[in-house]
Amino acid sequence: MSFMSDLINGADNKFDHSNLNALQKVTLRAVVMAFLFYGLAALEGMIMRTAAVIPTIPPVHGSPEHYFSIMTVHPIVGIFGSTYQLVFGAFMFLVPMLTKKPLYSVKLANWVWLLITIGTALSWIAAFAWNYAPLYTLYWPLPADTQQFKTIGGIVFILGVALIMLGTFGFIYNIYATIFARVGVHKNKTMRELLISGFGIDGILNLLYKLTGRQPYTKEPALSLPVVAIFRGTVDTFLDALIILGAGVLVLVYLFADMGGFALDVKSVDALLYKNWFWWGLDLVADGLVLIYVAGSWYLLATLITGQKLFMENVARAALMLELLVSWMVWSHHLLADQGQPEMMKLISGEMVTAFELLTQGLALFITLVTLWKARPLKMTNELKYLLGGLIGFGLAVPAGIIQADMAMNRVLHNTQWIIGAHVHIAIIVGLYMTLYSAVYVLWPHVTNNAKLWSQKLANTHFWLHLIGGIGMGAFMGMAGLDGMLRRHMYFNGEFDLMMILAGVCGAMILLAWIIFLFNIIMSIGLKGLIGIFLPSKNKESSYGI
């Protein structure tokens, strides 16, 4: 009876959804939808992991159409439906919190999570119902061949992606409108001062002034370092949304033309030009905003956990500016195997500039660790454990990416399970998501009015299952890739079964970890509380202090 009461009402009576303000509720809505989509992505991942060993498993049934449609929508659900929602929801809460100003528009924040949710659902339906499977989002050749795909499936998929990008633009507008609002602590700040701080120019000037023996340019920057990271990462968010939306519109032109009886030739679009344009935009998601957002999150979490000032703050500000510039120049590492790509672009962009990411991300990791080290002894709280897990994830994944960003190694690793396992999945599942879990635990008391977590034992179990499962799955997929197992392929003769079985076991650990985490959260706030999050807020007031 007690268990059922806790399940319905929550284990802690402190959580009362009616007392939450509008900003808290919209944040929780985004977080809830993010973790639901995460579960869907994890389930899709397990289907693909199992199909790598048993190609006849439902719903694959040995059919490439089913398998590749799951593969196509998997990153849409995982990256946009889940990660974008969680990051956007957290940042629309954090920016007002850190600047002590109200969010520009809570109504717009609601539209953001709704648009991304609906858009992700439409893209998933296109894959599920019509097996729309261009393998990797909107990549060349243009997925507008009606002999291969049903036109309606392509239209629904692209419209879903378009809604996600519109939601992204809404997030960007909300963030910048909040930062540039001349109220509160920024009442007397000019646009010039906020831009200089937002781009980290004040950090660079402070370093230069120190080298020349002059007084610092500013001792109190207009924007705190985490807000600078959000400001700077959002620049890449805007650019990648613009490119992805543009690619979607281009595909829609071909699809609608086909419906109207005017078949357009995809060869009229230069393939190499399109691939460079497309990868420049898409790479901003991974090598731009993720690394910048993550670095900023590490800095914020380290200062909140320790209660101390960040180590080498001016260097961190300058490094974020360098990361922004680097993120605009590294896309060619995706085209190292493309014979048409100029060799100098492969060398400069694909290898040399890409190597700088090892420096910028390594510097962020070093600054974070030293900040934590200087504050020892520290209590091993949930937020600290997950932060350390996130650092481990990127400490493994970034070097794995640098290894494959070499023209010689790329001949061995290109299009293999190494790329998607040792690099991408460890970066996202371990590096990014464990950082986000740390942020969730930091924000938990602020968005739930100090509701108590139901079980610390479950939180610990979730941590270890997620960490070991994430690293293990990526490692075993990477080993299969080193043995020659290609990505985006189905295998029926079982030559990679051992590595795929081990990767599947680790994938099951990740899925189980998510179930445990979700159960713990539901038991903490109750089903009534979960439903109440999506009801209108009676309390319109918002708290901006941390």
CSV table of C-alpha atoms in Angstrom, one decimal, residues 63-465:
chain,number,residue,atom,x,y,z
A,63,SER,CA,14.6,-6.8,-44.1
A,64,PRO,CA,17.1,-4.0,-44.8
A,65,GLU,CA,14.2,-1.6,-45.1
A,66,HIS,CA,13.2,-2.1,-41.5
A,67,TYR,CA,16.8,-2.0,-40.2
A,68,PHE,CA,17.9,1.1,-42.1
A,69,SER,CA,14.7,3.0,-41.3
A,70,ILE,CA,15.5,2.4,-37.6
A,71,MET,CA,19.1,3.4,-38.2
A,72,THR,CA,18.0,6.6,-40.0
A,73,VAL,CA,15.6,7.9,-37.3
A,74,HIS,CA,17.8,6.7,-34.3
A,75,PRO,CA,20.1,9.9,-34.3
A,76,ILE,CA,17.0,12.1,-34.9
A,77,VAL,CA,15.4,10.8,-31.8
A,78,GLY,CA,18.6,10.6,-29.7
A,79,ILE,CA,20.2,13.8,-30.7
A,80,PHE,CA,17.3,16.2,-31.4
A,81,GLY,CA,14.4,14.7,-29.6
A,82,SER,CA,16.4,13.9,-26.4
A,83,THR,CA,19.7,15.8,-26.2
A,84,TYR,CA,18.4,19.1,-27.7
A,85,GLN,CA,15.3,19.0,-25.5
A,86,LEU,CA,17.4,18.4,-22.3
A,87,VAL,CA,20.0,21.0,-23.2
A,88,PHE,CA,17.5,23.6,-24.3
A,89,GLY,CA,15.3,23.1,-21.2
A,90,ALA,CA,18.3,23.3,-18.8
A,91,PHE,CA,19.7,26.4,-20.5
A,92,MET,CA,16.4,28.3,-20.6
A,93,PHE,CA,16.3,27.7,-16.8
A,94,LEU,CA,20.0,28.4,-16.2
A,95,VAL,CA,20.4,31.6,-18.1
A,96,PRO,CA,17.8,33.4,-16.0
A,97,MET,CA,19.3,31.8,-12.9
A,98,LEU,CA,22.9,32.9,-13.7
A,99,THR,CA,22.0,36.4,-15.0
A,100,LYS,CA,19.3,36.9,-12.3
A,101,LYS,CA,16.9,38.1,-15.0
A,102,PRO,CA,13.6,36.7,-16.1
A,103,LEU,CA,13.4,34.4,-19.2
A,104,TYR,CA,12.3,36.5,-22.1
A,105,SER,CA,9.3,34.3,-22.8
A,106,VAL,CA,8.0,31.2,-21.0
A,107,LYS,CA,5.4,30.9,-23.7
A,108,LEU,CA,8.1,30.7,-26.4
A,109,ALA,CA,9.9,28.1,-24.2
A,110,ASN,CA,6.7,26.0,-24.3
A,111,TRP,CA,6.6,26.3,-28.1
A,112,VAL,CA,10.2,25.1,-28.2
A,113,TRP,CA,9.6,21.8,-26.5
A,114,LEU,CA,6.3,21.3,-28.3
A,115,LEU,CA,7.9,21.9,-31.8
A,116,ILE,CA,10.8,19.6,-31.1
A,117,THR,CA,8.5,16.9,-29.6
A,118,ILE,CA,6.1,17.0,-32.6
A,119,GLY,CA,9.0,17.2,-35.1
A,120,THR,CA,10.8,14.2,-33.6
A,121,ALA,CA,7.5,12.2,-33.6
A,122,LEU,CA,6.8,13.0,-37.2
A,123,SER,CA,10.3,11.9,-38.3
A,124,TRP,CA,9.9,8.7,-36.3
A,125,ILE,CA,6.5,8.0,-37.9
A,126,ALA,CA,8.0,8.5,-41.3
A,127,ALA,CA,10.6,5.8,-40.6
A,128,PHE,CA,8.1,3.5,-38.8
A,129,ALA,CA,5.2,3.7,-41.2
A,130,TRP,CA,7.0,4.2,-44.6
A,131,ASN,CA,10.5,2.9,-43.9
A,132,TYR,CA,12.0,6.2,-45.0
A,133,ALA,CA,15.7,5.4,-44.7
A,134,PRO,CA,18.3,7.8,-46.3
A,135,LEU,CA,20.8,6.3,-43.7
A,136,TYR,CA,22.1,9.5,-42.2
A,137,THR,CA,19.6,12.4,-41.9
A,138,LEU,CA,19.7,14.4,-45.2
A,139,TYR,CA,23.0,13.2,-46.6
A,140,TRP,CA,23.9,13.0,-50.3
A,141,PRO,CA,22.6,11.6,-52.6
A,142,LEU,CA,19.4,13.5,-52.0
A,143,PRO,CA,16.9,11.1,-50.5
A,144,ALA,CA,14.2,12.1,-53.0
A,145,ASP,CA,14.2,9.0,-55.2
A,146,THR,CA,10.6,7.8,-55.3
A,147,GLN,CA,11.7,4.5,-56.7
A,148,GLN,CA,13.6,3.9,-53.5
A,149,PHE,CA,11.4,5.8,-51.0
A,150,LYS,CA,7.8,6.7,-50.8
A,151,THR,CA,7.3,10.4,-51.4
A,152,ILE,CA,4.9,10.8,-48.4
A,153,GLY,CA,7.5,9.2,-46.1
A,154,GLY,CA,10.1,11.7,-47.2
A,155,ILE,CA,7.8,14.7,-46.9
A,156,VAL,CA,6.7,13.7,-43.3
A,157,PHE,CA,10.3,13.1,-42.3
A,158,ILE,CA,11.6,16.4,-43.6
A,159,LEU,CA,8.7,18.3,-42.2
A,160,GLY,CA,9.5,16.7,-38.8
A,161,VAL,CA,13.1,17.9,-39.1
A,162,ALA,CA,11.9,21.3,-40.1
A,163,LEU,CA,9.8,21.6,-37.0
A,164,ILE,CA,12.8,20.6,-34.9
A,165,MET,CA,14.8,23.4,-36.5
A,166,LEU,CA,12.0,25.9,-36.0
A,167,GLY,CA,12.0,25.0,-32.3
A,168,THR,CA,15.7,25.4,-32.2
A,169,PHE,CA,15.4,29.0,-33.6
A,170,GLY,CA,12.8,29.7,-30.9
A,171,PHE,CA,15.4,28.5,-28.2
A,172,ILE,CA,18.1,30.8,-29.8
A,173,TYR,CA,15.8,33.8,-29.8
A,174,ASN,CA,14.7,33.2,-26.2
A,175,ILE,CA,18.4,32.9,-25.0
A,176,TYR,CA,19.7,36.0,-26.7
A,177,ALA,CA,16.6,38.1,-25.9
A,178,THR,CA,17.2,37.2,-22.2
A,179,ILE,CA,21.0,37.9,-22.3
A,180,PHE,CA,20.6,41.2,-24.1
A,181,ALA,CA,17.7,42.4,-22.0
A,182,ARG,CA,18.9,45.6,-20.2
A,183,VAL,CA,17.3,44.8,-16.9
A,184,GLY,CA,18.7,43.8,-13.5
A,185,VAL,CA,22.4,43.4,-13.4
A,186,HIS,CA,22.6,44.3,-17.1
A,187,LYS,CA,20.6,47.4,-16.8
A,188,ASN,CA,23.5,49.7,-17.5
A,189,LYS,CA,25.4,47.4,-19.8
A,190,THR,CA,25.7,48.3,-23.4
A,191,MET,CA,25.3,45.9,-26.4
A,192,ARG,CA,29.0,46.3,-27.0
A,193,GLU,CA,30.0,45.2,-23.5
A,194,LEU,CA,27.7,42.2,-23.6
A,195,LEU,CA,29.0,41.2,-27.1
A,196,ILE,CA,32.6,41.5,-26.0
A,197,SER,CA,31.9,39.3,-22.9
A,198,GLY,CA,29.7,36.9,-24.9
A,199,PHE,CA,32.5,36.1,-27.4
A,200,GLY,CA,35.1,35.9,-24.7
A,201,ILE,CA,37.1,38.9,-26.0
A,202,ASP,CA,37.4,40.2,-22.5
A,203,GLY,CA,39.2,37.0,-21.5
A,204,ILE,CA,41.6,37.4,-24.3
A,205,LEU,CA,42.2,41.0,-23.5
A,206,ASN,CA,42.8,40.2,-19.8
A,207,LEU,CA,45.5,37.7,-20.8
A,208,LEU,CA,47.2,40.2,-23.2
A,209,TYR,CA,47.1,42.9,-20.6
A,210,LYS,CA,48.6,40.6,-18.0
A,211,LEU,CA,51.4,39.7,-20.4
A,212,THR,CA,52.2,43.4,-21.0
A,213,GLY,CA,52.1,44.2,-17.3
A,214,ARG,CA,48.9,46.3,-17.5
A,215,GLN,CA,45.8,46.3,-15.3
A,216,PRO,CA,43.1,43.7,-16.3
A,217,TYR,CA,40.7,44.8,-19.0
A,218,THR,CA,37.9,44.0,-16.6
A,219,LYS,CA,37.8,42.3,-13.2
A,220,GLU,CA,34.1,41.7,-13.5
A,221,PRO,CA,33.0,40.5,-16.9
A,222,ALA,CA,29.5,41.3,-18.0
A,223,LEU,CA,28.6,37.6,-18.4
A,224,SER,CA,29.7,34.7,-16.3
A,225,LEU,CA,31.7,32.0,-17.9
A,226,PRO,CA,28.8,29.4,-18.2
A,227,VAL,CA,26.6,32.1,-19.9
A,228,VAL,CA,29.5,32.8,-22.3
A,229,ALA,CA,29.6,29.1,-23.2
A,230,ILE,CA,25.9,29.1,-23.8
A,231,PHE,CA,26.1,32.4,-25.8
A,232,ARG,CA,28.9,31.0,-27.9
A,233,GLY,CA,27.5,27.5,-28.4
A,234,THR,CA,24.2,29.0,-29.5
A,235,VAL,CA,26.0,30.7,-32.4
A,236,ASP,CA,26.9,27.2,-33.8
A,237,THR,CA,23.3,26.1,-32.9
A,238,PHE,CA,22.0,28.8,-35.2
A,239,LEU,CA,24.3,28.0,-38.1
A,240,ASP,CA,23.7,24.2,-38.0
A,241,ALA,CA,19.9,24.7,-37.8
A,242,LEU,CA,20.1,27.0,-40.8
A,243,ILE,CA,22.1,24.5,-42.9
A,244,ILE,CA,19.9,21.5,-41.9
A,245,LEU,CA,16.7,23.4,-42.5
A,246,GLY,CA,18.1,24.5,-45.9
A,247,ALA,CA,19.0,21.0,-46.8
A,248,GLY,CA,15.5,19.9,-45.8
A,249,VAL,CA,13.9,22.6,-48.0
A,250,LEU,CA,16.0,21.4,-50.9
A,251,VAL,CA,14.8,17.8,-50.5
A,252,LEU,CA,11.2,19.0,-50.2
A,253,VAL,CA,11.5,20.9,-53.5
A,254,TYR,CA,12.4,17.6,-55.2
A,255,LEU,CA,9.7,15.7,-53.4
A,256,PHE,CA,6.9,18.2,-54.1
A,257,ALA,CA,8.1,18.5,-57.7
A,258,ASP,CA,7.8,14.7,-58.1
A,259,MET,CA,4.3,14.8,-56.6
A,260,GLY,CA,3.4,17.5,-59.2
A,261,GLY,CA,4.7,15.3,-62.1
A,262,PHE,CA,7.9,17.3,-62.6
A,263,ALA,CA,10.8,14.9,-61.9
A,264,LEU,CA,14.0,16.9,-61.0
A,265,ASP,CA,17.4,15.5,-61.6
A,266,VAL,CA,19.5,15.2,-58.4
A,267,LYS,CA,22.6,15.6,-60.5
A,268,SER,CA,21.7,19.2,-61.1
A,269,VAL,CA,23.1,19.8,-57.6
A,270,ASP,CA,26.8,19.4,-57.4
A,271,ALA,CA,27.5,16.5,-55.1
A,272,LEU,CA,30.8,17.6,-53.7
A,273,LEU,CA,29.6,21.2,-53.1
A,274,TYR,CA,26.5,19.8,-51.3
A,275,LYS,CA,28.5,17.5,-49.1
A,276,ASN,CA,30.8,20.2,-48.0
A,277,TRP,CA,28.0,22.6,-47.3
A,278,PHE,CA,25.9,19.9,-45.5
A,279,TRP,CA,28.8,18.6,-43.4
A,280,TRP,CA,29.9,22.1,-42.5
A,281,GLY,CA,26.5,22.7,-40.9
A,282,LEU,CA,26.0,19.2,-39.4
A,283,ASP,CA,29.5,19.1,-37.9
A,284,LEU,CA,28.7,22.2,-35.9
A,285,VAL,CA,26.3,20.0,-33.8
A,286,ALA,CA,29.1,17.6,-32.8
A,287,ASP,CA,32.3,19.6,-33.0
A,288,GLY,CA,30.9,22.9,-32.2
A,289,LEU,CA,28.0,23.3,-29.9
A,290,VAL,CA,28.4,20.0,-28.1
A,291,LEU,CA,32.0,20.7,-27.1
A,292,ILE,CA,31.3,24.3,-26.3
A,293,TYR,CA,28.1,23.6,-24.4
A,294,VAL,CA,29.8,20.7,-22.5
A,295,ALA,CA,32.9,22.8,-21.6
A,296,GLY,CA,30.6,25.5,-20.2
A,297,SER,CA,28.6,22.9,-18.3
A,298,TRP,CA,31.7,21.5,-16.8
A,299,TYR,CA,32.8,24.9,-15.6
A,300,LEU,CA,29.4,25.6,-14.1
A,301,LEU,CA,29.2,22.3,-12.4
A,302,ALA,CA,32.7,22.5,-11.0
A,303,THR,CA,32.1,25.9,-9.5
A,304,LEU,CA,28.8,24.9,-8.0
A,305,ILE,CA,30.1,21.6,-6.6
A,306,THR,CA,33.2,23.2,-5.1
A,307,GLY,CA,31.8,26.7,-4.3
A,308,GLN,CA,35.1,28.1,-5.6
A,309,LYS,CA,36.2,30.3,-8.5
A,310,LEU,CA,37.2,28.4,-11.7
A,311,PHE,CA,40.9,27.8,-12.2
A,312,MET,CA,42.4,29.8,-15.1
A,313,GLU,CA,39.1,31.5,-15.9
A,314,ASN,CA,40.5,33.9,-18.4
A,315,VAL,CA,42.2,31.1,-20.3
A,316,ALA,CA,38.9,29.2,-20.2
A,317,ARG,CA,37.1,32.2,-21.8
A,318,ALA,CA,39.8,32.5,-24.5
A,319,ALA,CA,39.7,28.8,-25.2
A,320,LEU,CA,36.0,28.9,-25.7
A,321,MET,CA,36.5,31.6,-28.4
A,322,LEU,CA,39.2,29.4,-30.0
A,323,GLU,CA,36.8,26.4,-29.9
A,324,LEU,CA,34.2,28.4,-31.7
A,325,LEU,CA,36.6,29.3,-34.5
A,326,VAL,CA,37.9,25.7,-34.7
A,327,SER,CA,34.3,24.4,-35.0
A,328,TRP,CA,33.9,26.3,-38.2
A,329,MET,CA,37.0,24.8,-39.8
A,330,VAL,CA,37.0,21.1,-39.1
A,331,TRP,CA,34.2,19.6,-41.2
A,332,SER,CA,36.5,18.1,-43.8
A,333,HIS,CA,37.4,15.3,-41.5
A,334,HIS,CA,34.1,13.7,-42.6
A,335,LEU,CA,35.3,13.8,-46.2
A,336,LEU,CA,38.7,12.2,-45.8
A,337,ALA,CA,37.6,9.2,-47.8
A,338,ASP,CA,35.9,11.3,-50.5
A,339,GLN,CA,38.2,11.1,-53.6
A,340,GLY,CA,36.9,14.4,-55.0
A,341,GLN,CA,37.7,16.4,-51.9
A,342,PRO,CA,40.9,18.6,-52.4
A,343,GLU,CA,43.9,17.1,-50.6
A,344,MET,CA,44.8,20.5,-49.0
A,345,MET,CA,41.3,20.7,-47.4
A,346,LYS,CA,41.7,17.2,-46.1
A,347,LEU,CA,45.2,18.1,-44.7
A,348,ILE,CA,44.3,21.5,-43.2
A,349,SER,CA,40.7,21.1,-42.1
A,350,GLY,CA,40.5,17.4,-41.8
A,351,GLU,CA,43.7,16.8,-39.9
A,352,MET,CA,45.5,19.9,-38.7
A,353,VAL,CA,42.7,22.0,-37.4
A,354,THR,CA,40.7,19.0,-36.1
A,355,ALA,CA,43.8,18.2,-33.9
A,356,PHE,CA,43.2,21.5,-32.1
A,357,GLU,CA,40.0,19.9,-30.6
A,358,LEU,CA,42.3,17.7,-28.6
A,359,LEU,CA,43.9,20.8,-27.2
A,360,THR,CA,40.7,22.8,-26.5
A,361,GLN,CA,38.7,20.0,-25.0
A,362,GLY,CA,41.8,18.7,-23.2
A,363,LEU,CA,42.2,22.2,-21.7
A,364,ALA,CA,38.6,22.3,-20.6
A,365,LEU,CA,39.0,18.9,-18.9
A,366,PHE,CA,42.2,20.0,-17.2
A,367,ILE,CA,40.7,23.3,-15.9
A,368,THR,CA,37.7,21.4,-14.5
A,369,LEU,CA,39.8,18.7,-12.8
A,370,VAL,CA,42.2,21.3,-11.2
A,371,THR,CA,39.2,23.3,-10.0
A,372,LEU,CA,37.9,20.1,-8.3
A,373,TRP,CA,41.3,19.1,-7.0
A,374,LYS,CA,42.0,22.4,-5.4
A,375,ALA,CA,38.7,22.1,-3.5
A,376,ARG,CA,39.3,18.7,-2.0
A,377,PRO,CA,38.2,17.0,0.1
A,378,LEU,CA,34.8,16.8,-1.7
A,379,LYS,CA,31.8,14.7,-0.9
A,380,MET,CA,31.1,12.2,-3.7
A,381,THR,CA,27.6,13.5,-4.5
A,382,ASN,CA,25.5,12.5,-7.5
A,383,GLU,CA,26.4,15.6,-9.4
A,384,LEU,CA,30.2,15.1,-8.8
A,385,LYS,CA,30.1,11.4,-9.8
A,386,TYR,CA,28.2,12.1,-13.0
A,387,LEU,CA,30.5,15.0,-13.8
A,388,LEU,CA,33.6,12.8,-13.4
A,389,GLY,CA,31.8,10.2,-15.6
A,390,GLY,CA,31.3,12.9,-18.3
A,391,LEU,CA,35.0,13.8,-18.1
A,392,ILE,CA,35.9,10.2,-18.6
A,393,GLY,CA,33.6,9.9,-21.6
A,394,PHE,CA,35.1,12.8,-23.5
A,395,GLY,CA,38.6,11.8,-22.3
A,396,LEU,CA,38.1,8.6,-24.2
A,397,ALA,CA,36.0,9.8,-27.2
A,398,VAL,CA,37.9,12.9,-28.3
A,399,PRO,CA,41.2,11.0,-28.8
A,400,ALA,CA,39.3,8.3,-30.6
A,401,GLY,CA,38.0,11.0,-33.0
A,402,ILE,CA,41.5,12.5,-33.5
A,403,ILE,CA,42.9,9.0,-34.4
A,404,GLN,CA,40.3,8.6,-37.2
A,405,ALA,CA,40.9,12.2,-38.4
A,406,ASP,CA,44.1,11.1,-40.0
A,407,MET,CA,44.2,10.3,-43.7
A,408,ALA,CA,46.2,7.1,-43.2
A,409,MET,CA,44.1,5.8,-40.2
A,410,ASN,CA,40.9,6.9,-42.0
A,411,ARG,CA,41.6,4.3,-44.7
A,412,VAL,CA,41.2,1.7,-42.0
A,413,LEU,CA,38.5,3.2,-39.8
A,414,HIS,CA,36.3,5.0,-42.3
A,415,ASN,CA,32.6,3.8,-42.2
A,416,THR,CA,33.4,1.1,-39.6
A,417,GLN,CA,31.9,0.5,-36.2
A,418,TRP,CA,34.9,2.2,-34.7
A,419,ILE,CA,33.6,5.6,-35.7
A,420,ILE,CA,30.1,5.1,-34.4
A,421,GLY,CA,31.1,3.1,-31.3
A,422,ALA,CA,34.5,4.2,-29.9
A,423,HIS,CA,34.0,7.8,-30.9
A,424,VAL,CA,30.3,8.8,-31.3
A,425,HIS,CA,28.5,6.6,-28.8
A,426,ILE,CA,31.1,7.0,-26.0
A,427,ALA,CA,31.0,10.8,-26.6
A,428,ILE,CA,27.2,11.1,-26.5
A,429,ILE,CA,26.2,8.3,-24.0
A,430,VAL,CA,29.1,8.7,-21.6
A,431,GLY,CA,30.6,12.1,-22.2
A,432,LEU,CA,27.5,14.2,-23.0
A,433,TYR,CA,24.8,12.4,-21.1
A,434,MET,CA,26.7,11.9,-17.9
A,435,THR,CA,27.4,15.6,-17.9
A,436,LEU,CA,23.7,16.2,-18.4
A,437,TYR,CA,22.8,13.8,-15.6
A,438,SER,CA,25.1,15.9,-13.3
A,439,ALA,CA,23.2,19.0,-14.4
A,440,VAL,CA,19.9,17.3,-13.7
A,441,TYR,CA,21.0,16.5,-10.1
A,442,VAL,CA,22.3,20.1,-9.6
A,443,LEU,CA,19.0,21.5,-10.9
A,444,TRP,CA,16.8,19.0,-9.2
A,445,PRO,CA,16.2,21.0,-5.9
A,446,HIS,CA,15.7,24.2,-7.9
A,447,VAL,CA,13.0,22.9,-10.3
A,448,THR,CA,11.2,20.7,-7.8
A,449,ASN,CA,11.3,23.0,-4.7
A,450,ASN,CA,13.7,20.6,-2.9
A,451,ALA,CA,11.8,17.4,-3.5
A,452,LYS,CA,13.7,14.4,-2.0
A,453,LEU,CA,15.1,11.7,-4.3
A,454,TRP,CA,13.3,8.4,-3.6
A,455,SER,CA,16.4,6.1,-3.6
A,456,GLN,CA,20.1,6.9,-3.5
A,457,LYS,CA,20.9,3.2,-4.1
A,458,LEU,CA,19.0,3.3,-7.4
A,459,ALA,CA,20.9,6.5,-8.3
A,460,ASN,CA,24.2,4.6,-7.7
A,461,THR,CA,23.0,1.6,-9.6
A,462,HIS,CA,22.0,3.8,-12.5
A,463,PHE,CA,25.4,5.5,-12.5
A,464,TRP,CA,27.5,2.3,-12.7
A,465,LEU,CA,25.2,0.6,-15.2
